[in-house]
Every structure is written in C-alpha cells, then in structure tokens.
XYZ file of N, CA and C in Angstrom:
648
model
N 6.354 -8.093 -5.690
C 5.237 -9.101 -5.676
C 5.223 -9.955 -4.718
N 4.012 -10.154 -4.001
C 4.030 -11.173 -3.086
C 2.752 -11.811 -3.461
N 2.799 -13.385 -3.244
C 1.738 -14.316 -3.692
C 0.598 -14.395 -2.689
N -0.547 -14.416 -3.315
C -1.777 -14.279 -2.616
C -2.057 -15.950 -2.333
N -2.560 -16.092 -1.138
C -3.128 -17.325 -0.716
C -4.721 -17.397 -1.271
N -4.965 -18.407 -2.130
C -6.124 -18.585 -2.677
C -6.480 -20.104 -2.705
N -7.874 -20.426 -2.866
C -8.063 -21.854 -2.971
C -8.692 -21.723 -4.476
N -8.067 -22.702 -5.301
C -8.883 -22.907 -6.580
C -9.833 -24.210 -6.525
N -11.048 -23.716 -6.614
C -12.050 -24.805 -6.894
C -12.188 -25.708 -8.053
N -12.530 -26.805 -8.069
C -12.448 -27.648 -9.262
C -13.334 -27.156 -10.159
N -12.882 -27.663 -11.516
C -13.651 -27.149 -12.727
C -14.725 -28.146 -13.102
N -15.911 -27.167 -13.363
C -17.237 -27.974 -13.818
C -17.399 -27.563 -15.372
N -17.759 -28.445 -16.351
C -18.271 -28.348 -17.518
C -19.293 -27.525 -17.626
N -19.450 -26.726 -18.431
C -20.914 -26.120 -18.941
C -21.610 -26.700 -20.239
N -22.841 -27.383 -19.876
C -23.457 -28.275 -21.134
C -24.803 -28.392 -20.519
N -25.367 -29.197 -21.147
C -27.098 -29.729 -20.916
C -27.155 -30.983 -21.344
N -28.054 -31.532 -20.657
C -28.560 -32.999 -21.079
C -30.053 -32.938 -21.540
N -30.362 -33.636 -22.512
C -31.497 -33.911 -22.903
C -32.042 -35.204 -23.227
N -33.050 -35.805 -22.692
C -33.121 -37.268 -22.889
C -32.112 -38.108 -22.622
N -31.334 -37.739 -21.644
C -30.150 -38.845 -21.325
C -29.133 -38.607 -22.278
N -29.196 -37.506 -23.169
C -27.561 -37.334 -23.967
C -27.323 -36.218 -23.652
N -26.031 -36.261 -22.969
C -25.170 -35.025 -22.663
C -24.503 -34.473 -23.875
N -24.337 -33.062 -23.744
C -23.811 -32.378 -24.711
C -22.639 -31.572 -24.386
N -21.549 -31.587 -25.128
C -20.235 -31.059 -24.477
C -20.229 -29.546 -25.250
N -20.084 -28.502 -24.387
C -20.061 -27.080 -25.144
C -18.766 -26.725 -25.395
N -17.830 -27.450 -24.888
C -16.477 -27.045 -24.950
C -16.243 -25.789 -24.230
N -16.828 -25.808 -23.057
C -16.684 -24.612 -21.891
C -16.570 -25.332 -20.649
N -15.711 -24.648 -19.843
C -15.567 -25.151 -18.357
C -15.310 -23.851 -17.365
N -15.919 -23.924 -16.193
C -15.525 -22.842 -15.352
C -14.886 -23.370 -13.856
N -14.220 -22.622 -13.531
C -13.981 -22.708 -12.104
C -13.738 -21.453 -11.264
N -13.719 -21.505 -9.752
C -13.802 -20.375 -9.083
C -12.659 -20.190 -8.211
N -12.022 -19.082 -7.916
C -10.998 -18.886 -7.118
C -11.618 -18.011 -5.930
N -11.180 -18.317 -4.597
C -11.680 -17.621 -3.229
C -10.568 -17.465 -2.555
N -10.815 -16.476 -1.636
C -9.732 -16.106 -0.673
C -10.234 -15.928 0.878
N -9.976 -17.250 1.308
C -10.572 -17.473 2.419
C -9.910 -16.566 3.787
N -8.638 -16.441 3.563
C -8.124 -15.566 4.871
C -8.230 -14.116 5.002
N -9.072 -13.662 3.821
C -9.124 -12.302 3.944
C -10.698 -11.754 3.169
N -11.123 -10.668 3.429
C -12.325 -10.379 3.109
C -12.519 -10.156 1.781
N -11.369 -9.262 1.058
C -11.202 -9.161 -0.390
C -9.909 -8.771 -0.460
N -9.414 -8.849 -1.761
C -7.721 -8.740 -2.193
C -7.612 -7.768 -3.102
N -6.559 -7.269 -3.358
C -5.902 -6.591 -4.626
C -5.072 -7.396 -5.298
N -5.464 -7.576 -6.648
C -4.706 -8.623 -7.647
C -3.914 -7.776 -8.556
N -2.729 -7.913 -8.614
C -1.752 -7.193 -9.578
C -1.421 -7.993 -10.716
N -1.323 -9.320 -10.610
C -1.216 -10.267 -11.863
C -1.474 -11.704 -11.701
N -1.662 -12.106 -12.519
C -2.179 -13.730 -12.640
C -1.479 -14.562 -13.424
N -0.667 -15.425 -12.852
C 0.266 -16.427 -13.626
C -0.405 -17.796 -13.961
N -0.100 -18.450 -15.096
C -0.724 -19.771 -15.222
C 0.189 -20.264 -16.509
N -0.010 -21.760 -16.445
C 0.252 -22.177 -17.861
C -0.884 -23.047 -18.554
N -0.835 -22.727 -19.642
C -2.221 -23.123 -20.409
C -1.996 -24.440 -20.765
N -3.265 -25.056 -21.042
C -3.291 -26.623 -21.318
C -4.380 -26.737 -22.339
N -4.235 -26.447 -23.591
C -5.123 -26.355 -24.742
C -6.430 -25.564 -24.390
N -6.382 -24.539 -23.595
C -7.391 -23.771 -23.893
C -7.362 -22.815 -24.889
N -8.358 -22.170 -25.652
C -8.163 -21.671 -26.799
C -8.514 -20.109 -26.321
N -9.488 -20.024 -25.663
C -10.106 -18.415 -25.193
C -10.206 -18.381 -23.255
N -9.997 -17.317 -23.129
C -9.953 -17.258 -21.623
C -10.994 -15.915 -21.280
N -11.880 -16.070 -20.577
C -12.662 -14.904 -19.709
C -12.597 -15.032 -18.400
N -12.303 -13.757 -17.508
C -12.481 -14.091 -16.131
C -13.378 -13.069 -15.722
N -14.243 -13.540 -14.753
C -15.116 -12.655 -14.126
C -14.783 -12.230 -12.767
N -15.269 -11.176 -12.102
C -14.999 -10.962 -10.717
C -16.033 -10.540 -10.165
N -16.093 -10.634 -8.709
C -17.114 -10.170 -7.745
C -16.330 -9.254 -6.893
N -16.653 -8.136 -6.742
C -16.012 -6.941 -5.706
C -16.753 -6.758 -4.430
N -16.103 -6.434 -3.557
C -16.797 -5.830 -2.409
C -17.487 -4.740 -2.416
N -18.909 -4.888 -2.143
C -19.865 -3.849 -2.293
C -19.720 -2.519 -1.467
N -18.559 -1.920 -1.500
C -18.381 -0.644 -0.753
C -19.034 0.807 -1.407
N -19.383 0.794 -2.604
C -19.896 1.928 -2.777
C -21.689 2.056 -2.930
N -22.404 2.780 -3.297
C -23.583 2.604 -3.260
C -24.254 2.310 -4.659
N -25.047 1.174 -4.223
C -25.574 0.520 -5.574
C -24.788 -0.796 -5.866
N -23.820 -0.869 -5.412
C -23.052 -2.135 -5.885
C -23.480 -3.339 -5.251
N -23.395 -4.349 -5.861
C -23.566 -5.670 -5.347
C -22.567 -6.625 -5.171
N -22.304 -7.207 -4.178
C -21.045 -8.375 -4.337
C -21.416 -9.377 -5.008
N -22.744 -9.641 -4.862
C -23.198 -10.851 -5.710
C -22.834 -10.746 -7.330
N -22.715 -9.736 -7.730
C -22.746 -9.618 -9.025
C -21.278 -9.859 -9.673
N -21.465 -10.803 -10.805
C -20.015 -10.825 -11.542
C -20.048 -9.865 -12.741
N -18.791 -9.341 -12.569
C -18.487 -8.469 -13.862
C -17.166 -9.062 -14.379
N -17.344 -8.839 -15.772
C -16.215 -9.648 -16.614
C -14.943 -8.315 -16.542
N -13.928 -8.811 -16.035
C -12.612 -8.157 -16.162
C -11.619 -8.422 -17.361
N -11.971 -9.605 -17.896
C -11.444 -9.945 -18.902
C -12.017 -10.773 -20.084
N -12.252 -10.190 -21.145
C -13.105 -10.877 -22.175
C -12.152 -11.477 -23.178
N -12.660 -12.783 -23.297
C -12.211 -13.720 -24.654
C -10.586 -13.606 -24.787
N -9.582 -13.741 -23.845
C -8.405 -13.456 -24.461
C -7.962 -14.651 -25.024
N -7.370 -14.397 -26.312
C -6.849 -15.793 -27.168
C -5.492 -16.060 -26.793
N -5.590 -17.492 -26.197
C -4.330 -18.222 -25.781
C -3.887 -18.904 -26.863
N -4.690 -19.526 -27.794
C -4.089 -20.216 -28.843
C -4.690 -19.468 -30.173
N -3.593 -19.283 -31.168
C -3.928 -18.723 -32.237
C -4.874 -19.466 -33.261
N -4.569 -20.534 -33.354
C -5.524 -21.403 -34.007
C -5.667 -22.704 -33.147
N -7.247 -22.884 -32.849
C -7.498 -23.767 -31.826
C -7.743 -25.162 -32.010
N -7.354 -25.394 -33.550
C -7.487 -26.709 -34.103
C -5.973 -27.181 -34.021
N -4.731 -26.127 -33.953
C -3.479 -26.366 -33.613
C -2.875 -26.379 -32.596
N -1.582 -26.873 -32.244
C -1.055 -26.924 -30.855
C -0.385 -25.771 -30.595
N -0.060 -24.825 -31.348
C 0.574 -23.360 -31.047
C -0.097 -22.748 -29.874
N 0.658 -22.396 -28.796
C 0.270 -21.828 -27.503
C -0.490 -22.569 -26.955
N -0.586 -23.851 -27.153
C -1.490 -24.925 -26.094
C -0.738 -25.029 -24.839
N 0.504 -24.917 -24.488
C 1.171 -25.266 -23.247
C 2.008 -23.988 -23.146
N 1.817 -22.784 -23.560
C 2.624 -21.775 -22.984
C 2.187 -21.287 -21.879
N 3.116 -20.462 -21.064
C 2.965 -19.518 -20.040
C 2.407 -18.286 -20.149
N 1.550 -17.756 -19.247
C 0.925 -16.464 -19.639
C 0.757 -15.628 -18.284
N 0.678 -14.371 -18.397
C 0.533 -13.476 -17.215
C -0.329 -12.361 -17.657
N -1.307 -12.398 -16.808
C -2.292 -11.285 -16.774
C -2.044 -10.225 -15.988
N -1.789 -9.109 -16.419
C -1.638 -7.916 -15.429
C -2.815 -6.976 -15.251
N -3.007 -6.283 -13.900
C -3.970 -5.606 -13.990
C -4.433 -4.700 -15.024
N -3.391 -3.942 -15.490
C -3.627 -2.991 -16.530
C -4.391 -3.496 -17.742
N -4.104 -5.030 -18.042
C -4.602 -5.632 -19.132
C -6.409 -5.876 -19.003
N -6.770 -5.572 -17.713
C -8.265 -5.836 -17.262
C -9.015 -4.649 -17.758
N -10.168 -4.868 -17.538
C -11.424 -3.868 -17.790
C -11.473 -2.736 -16.812
N -10.988 -3.219 -15.517
C -11.102 -2.354 -14.679
C -9.900 -2.827 -13.372
N -9.510 -1.988 -12.625
C -8.680 -2.400 -11.524
C -9.217 -3.411 -10.636
N -8.330 -4.455 -10.458
C -8.533 -5.686 -9.576
C -8.559 -5.248 -8.058
N -9.319 -4.296 -7.904
C -9.238 -4.043 -6.262
C -10.391 -4.307 -5.504
N -10.433 -5.065 -4.346
C -11.542 -5.251 -3.449
C -12.432 -6.489 -4.063
N -11.337 -7.255 -4.575
C -11.989 -8.724 -5.166
C -12.534 -9.568 -4.040
N -13.437 -10.099 -4.050
C -14.016 -10.886 -3.258
C -13.592 -12.652 -3.805
N -13.814 -12.732 -5.147
C -13.780 -13.954 -5.947
C -13.673 -13.649 -7.331
N -12.988 -14.803 -8.038
C -12.693 -14.657 -9.224
C -13.443 -15.856 -10.143
N -13.752 -15.730 -11.056
C -14.437 -16.843 -11.982
C -13.830 -17.000 -13.211
N -13.054 -18.068 -13.583
C -12.445 -18.398 -14.945
C -13.172 -19.377 -15.774
N -13.453 -18.775 -17.111
C -14.284 -19.257 -17.887
C -13.339 -19.651 -19.369
N -13.106 -21.035 -19.352
C -12.153 -21.478 -20.303
C -13.003 -22.204 -21.614
N -12.716 -21.650 -22.823
C -13.296 -22.260 -23.900
C -12.461 -22.785 -25.019
N -12.754 -24.045 -25.390
C -12.046 -24.684 -26.445
C -13.145 -25.196 -27.340
N -13.218 -24.430 -28.661
C -14.176 -24.818 -29.697
C -13.854 -25.954 -30.544
N -12.658 -26.331 -30.491
C -12.076 -27.678 -31.198
C -12.365 -28.777 -30.753
N -13.139 -29.789 -31.467
C -13.262 -30.928 -30.882
C -12.318 -31.912 -30.778
N -10.921 -31.755 -31.282
C -9.574 -32.413 -31.331
C -9.028 -32.571 -30.026
N -9.479 -31.692 -29.111
C -8.799 -31.835 -27.755
C -9.965 -31.929 -26.660
N -9.706 -33.187 -26.237
C -10.962 -33.633 -25.200
C -10.764 -32.980 -23.796
N -9.559 -32.687 -23.406
C -9.252 -32.068 -22.028
C -8.565 -30.398 -22.472
N -9.034 -29.548 -21.384
C -8.357 -28.499 -21.614
C -8.641 -27.630 -20.176
N -7.621 -27.088 -19.835
C -7.346 -26.544 -18.408
C -6.497 -25.577 -18.391
N -6.196 -24.678 -17.193
C -4.946 -24.076 -16.861
C -4.147 -24.535 -15.692
N -2.896 -24.549 -15.757
C -2.294 -25.354 -14.636
C -1.247 -24.270 -13.800
N -0.704 -24.434 -12.780
C 0.044 -23.688 -12.046
C -0.579 -22.352 -11.941
N -1.467 -22.395 -11.535
C -2.256 -21.082 -11.340
C -1.648 -20.202 -10.091
N -1.432 -19.012 -10.176
C -0.602 -18.074 -8.889
C -1.197 -16.575 -9.213
N -1.719 -16.080 -8.109
C -2.146 -14.716 -8.344
C -1.010 -13.910 -7.198
N -0.800 -12.705 -7.450
C 0.017 -12.136 -6.997
C -0.672 -10.621 -6.636
N -0.100 -9.796 -5.455
C -0.415 -8.644 -5.276
C 0.772 -7.990 -5.139
N 0.470 -6.558 -5.325
C 1.786 -5.407 -5.079
C 2.392 -5.483 -3.831
N 3.781 -5.490 -3.858
C 4.531 -5.382 -2.602
C 4.163 -4.394 -1.641
N 5.064 -4.229 -0.554
C 4.566 -3.335 0.515
C 4.775 -1.897 -0.002
N 5.625 -1.536 -0.880
C 5.987 -0.299 -1.475
C 4.977 -0.051 -2.598
N 4.353 -1.151 -3.036
C 3.431 -1.016 -4.653
C 2.141 0.093 -4.267
N 2.023 0.895 -5.279
C 0.888 1.832 -5.215
C 1.106 3.021 -4.236
N 2.182 2.892 -3.384
C 2.230 4.061 -2.502
C 3.133 5.146 -2.989
N 3.072 6.275 -2.333
C 3.988 7.483 -2.765
C 5.292 7.376 -2.327
N 6.213 7.768 -2.977
C 7.697 7.836 -2.573
C 7.757 8.911 -1.444
N 8.538 8.182 -0.365
C 8.536 8.852 0.909
C 10.026 9.471 1.055
N 10.248 11.014 1.030
C 11.291 11.835 0.944
C 11.798 11.803 2.469
N 13.151 11.572 2.508
C 13.784 11.613 3.796
C 14.052 13.051 4.075
N 14.050 13.428 5.285
C 14.305 15.053 5.635
C 15.710 15.384 5.373
N 16.071 16.586 5.110
C 17.183 16.941 4.447
C 18.355 16.701 5.434
N 18.075 16.855 6.766
C 19.388 16.814 7.681
C 19.681 15.273 7.658
N 18.687 14.530 7.559
C 19.367 12.849 7.342
C 19.653 12.473 6.218
N 19.439 12.877 4.963
C 20.034 12.821 3.708
C 21.401 13.527 3.501
N 21.848 14.572 4.576
C 23.305 15.342 4.338
C 23.887 14.573 5.333
N 23.558 13.497 5.913
C 24.737 13.047 7.122
C 25.937 12.283 6.195
N 25.544 11.810 5.138
C 26.637 10.917 4.467
C 27.576 11.845 3.520
N 27.176 13.042 3.461
C 27.813 14.108 2.555
C 28.830 15.060 3.288
N 29.841 15.259 2.505
C 30.854 15.998 3.266
C 30.247 17.707 3.263
N 30.392 18.205 4.306
C 30.029 19.599 4.596
C 30.688 20.341 5.520
N 30.756 21.595 5.670
C 31.197 22.487 6.759
C 30.547 22.113 8.077
N 31.429 22.492 9.074
C 30.843 22.648 10.597
C 29.704 23.392 10.679
N 29.917 24.524 9.835
C 28.866 25.726 10.044
C 27.688 25.236 9.151
N 27.432 24.278 8.593
C 26.231 23.706 7.827
C 25.769 22.809 8.411
N 25.947 22.356 9.722
C 25.480 21.253 10.236
C 23.991 21.503 10.949
N 23.121 20.501 10.541
C 21.607 20.783 11.166
C 21.657 20.114 12.423
N 20.849 20.926 13.133
C 20.625 20.661 14.481
C 18.961 20.727 14.779
N 18.440 19.571 15.553
C 17.112 19.803 15.763
C 17.070 20.318 17.222
N 15.827 20.722 17.695
C 15.761 21.166 18.806
C 15.517 20.211 19.826
N 16.253 20.344 20.934
C 16.546 19.100 21.953
C 17.506 18.346 21.607
N 18.054 18.255 20.568
C 18.826 17.077 20.113
C 20.269 17.748 19.892
N 21.233 17.079 20.275
C 22.761 17.561 20.078
C 23.216 17.457 18.982
N 23.834 18.266 18.225
C 24.455 18.725 16.972
C 25.263 17.227 16.772
N 25.136 16.814 15.377
C 25.699 15.490 14.978
C 27.422 15.692 15.353
N 27.746 16.832 14.784
C 29.231 16.882 14.761
C 29.623 17.180 16.166
N 29.163 17.926 17.005
C 29.214 17.966 18.443
C 29.556 16.566 19.208
N 28.257 15.740 18.653
C 28.360 14.389 19.425
C 29.550 13.526 18.749
N 29.709 13.665 17.673
C 30.941 12.972 17.226
C 32.271 13.658 17.933
N 32.355 14.649 17.995
C 33.575 15.135 18.710
C 33.752 14.893 20.230
N 32.446 14.745 20.911
C 32.591 14.238 22.300
C 32.679 12.756 22.595
N 32.359 11.839 21.401
C 32.783 10.503 21.358
C 34.152 10.267 21.166
N 34.729 11.126 20.183
C 36.301 10.829 19.869
C 36.878 11.299 21.189
N 36.681 12.146 21.736
C 37.248 12.681 23.093
C 37.135 11.477 24.204
N 35.978 10.930 24.235
C 35.926 10.001 25.264
C 36.594 8.569 24.811
N 36.639 8.359 23.609
C 37.550 7.452 23.199
C 39.032 7.532 23.756
N 39.465 8.909 23.291
C 40.963 9.083 23.735
C 41.315 8.984 24.929
N 40.449 9.493 25.707
C 40.595 9.271 27.368
C 40.568 7.753 27.716
N 39.769 6.980 27.144
C 40.037 5.636 27.358
C 40.960 4.829 27.195
N 41.743 5.181 25.869
C 42.769 4.622 25.375
C 43.942 5.237 26.426
N 43.982 6.621 26.741
C 45.052 7.007 27.676
C 45.184 6.333 29.057
N 43.756 5.910 29.543
C 43.653 5.308 30.758
C 44.313 3.882 30.520
N 44.025 3.376 29.339
C 44.339 1.701 29.345
C 46.041 1.749 29.308
N 46.528 2.843 28.616
C 47.861 2.779 28.445
C 48.924 3.264 29.723
N 47.942 4.056 30.706
C 48.833 4.279 31.846
C 48.307 3.434 33.037
N 47.910 2.328 33.044
C 47.492 1.619 33.966
C 48.863 0.984 34.544
N 49.008 0.827 35.982
C 49.824 0.212 36.424
C 49.731 -1.030 37.592
N 50.621 -1.892 37.448
C 50.413 -3.138 38.326
C 50.470 -2.914 39.878
N 50.919 -1.882 40.514
C 50.923 -1.688 41.937
C 49.574 -1.488 42.297
N 49.452 -2.114 43.551
C 48.289 -1.826 44.442
C 48.127 -0.592 44.979
N 46.890 -0.093 44.993
C 46.690 1.279 45.511
C 45.802 1.015 46.626
N 46.615 1.634 48.088
C 45.747 1.673 49.129
C 44.785 2.570 49.205
N 43.597 2.324 50.048
C 42.466 3.103 49.870
C 42.858 4.531 50.554
N 43.793 4.691 51.598
C 44.054 5.751 52.438
C 45.507 6.531 52.260
N 46.259 5.463 51.568
C 47.605 5.474 51.778
C 48.355 6.818 50.599
N 49.251 7.725 51.439
C 49.579 9.108 50.566
C 51.159 8.766 50.688
N 51.752 8.281 49.458
C 53.428 8.005 49.548
C 53.677 7.002 50.722
N 53.093 5.909 50.758
C 53.171 4.876 51.765
C 52.858 5.327 53.007
N 52.473 6.483 53.412
C 51.904 6.758 54.817
C 50.598 7.076 54.808
N 49.878 7.083 55.746
C 48.484 7.343 56.243
C 48.433 8.746 56.759
N 47.653 9.379 56.271
C 47.015 10.534 57.052
C 46.153 10.531 58.207
N 46.511 11.014 59.017
C 45.663 10.727 60.456
C 44.270 11.375 60.592
N 44.279 12.057 59.647
C 42.755 12.886 59.504
C 41.991 12.005 58.737
N 42.390 10.985 58.043
C 41.565 10.079 57.174
C 41.202 8.908 57.934
N 41.808 8.422 58.946
C 41.340 7.240 59.836
C 40.302 7.687 60.651
N 39.346 6.714 61.097
C 38.396 6.717 61.978
C 38.664 5.758 62.993
N 38.054 6.043 64.254
C 38.284 5.173 65.349
C 36.854 4.712 65.842
N 36.569 3.339 65.909
C 35.357 2.883 66.530
C 35.204 2.519 67.996
C-alpha cells in the first residue's frame, strides 16, 4: 500500500437558520481533494472515529465514459454504523478501515470524496473523524503475475550440460562460466610465476641480437 497525498478540507455543519434561530441537524460534511493528480484509485481509507454514529461517503469520478458527469456525486458507502448505540460510548473512538470491496463500486478515477458524518444523539456536542489516511495499491497491485523465461528460472537449478539453454547470438551460460574459470586460472598462474629480475627489451640470455638493433 502507498499513501495518497490529499487535502482534507474543514468540516461544515449541515443545518438551517430561521428567524435567527440556528438548528443543529447532527450532520457535518467535509471534502477530500487530490491536488497533485487528475484522479486517483483508492484502495483503503483509514481513520479514527470520534463520536460519529454513521458514515456516508460520496465520490466524484473522472468522466471518462459517455454520459458520465464529473460534477455528479455518487454514494459509494451508505450509512456505515460506527457506534452500535449512538447514546453510548461503544465504538466512539475506535479505528476503522474502509476497503474498496466494502464500497458500492470500485474507487477508480476518483476526483474528489465527500464524507458525511451523522450523530443523532444530542449527548455528544462534537463528532468528527481523525487521523484520516487514504491508500492506493502498490506498484504490483492489480497487475498480472509476470512469468520469468524458463532459461532464467533454470539458472539456479542443477542440470546437465546438455540441457543448457542458449539464446541466439548469446554465449551459453555454461560455456561462459568455463571461459571465466580458465581466465582466472591463467591469472593465478601468472601471479605465482612472477620474478623480481628486470627484463631488457631486446636481451636474449644476457646478449643482444644484432638484427634487433637499429641505427639512427
């Protein structure tokens, strides 16, 4: 899993005012946007609850298909219960994970998310979600398994020399190994037979061959 960079916007209470009297509906909303990319694929949503009884998530998708409108909000999670009893504290501060398979449709090509938080109980004056993190699948997520060629997978196994695989234009692995071993043996032999005596350029047994000398 890889963390998604996102911006969590401030929450706004949903309500109405009439003749100067405000009414608290027990519902707040906030949006999550992804400023560094046009759209994202969300695999998991992690958060800590703080006295939210029910959670609904809406999504706006990138309009890639005919008739799709990126301005349209579609519910991908409906009224998930976070607190079994809204008037009691059970589940009020638990951690939750929302996975893609828990949603009504795959969270692909997501442009923006909207979280709708509801707390019908008047006992709790404040409710919200904390430590919100969104994750996408890793580099290998959702991709097919890549099968290695047979000649690569067999390199680490013991096999007879006649079973060696050889690509066109490429030296056989076994033959190349033999050549490297021979080169190493020659190098070791040269190192052990080194002498400290200086060798002249044209001397042969302490004398010079007249035919090798040149005159200016």
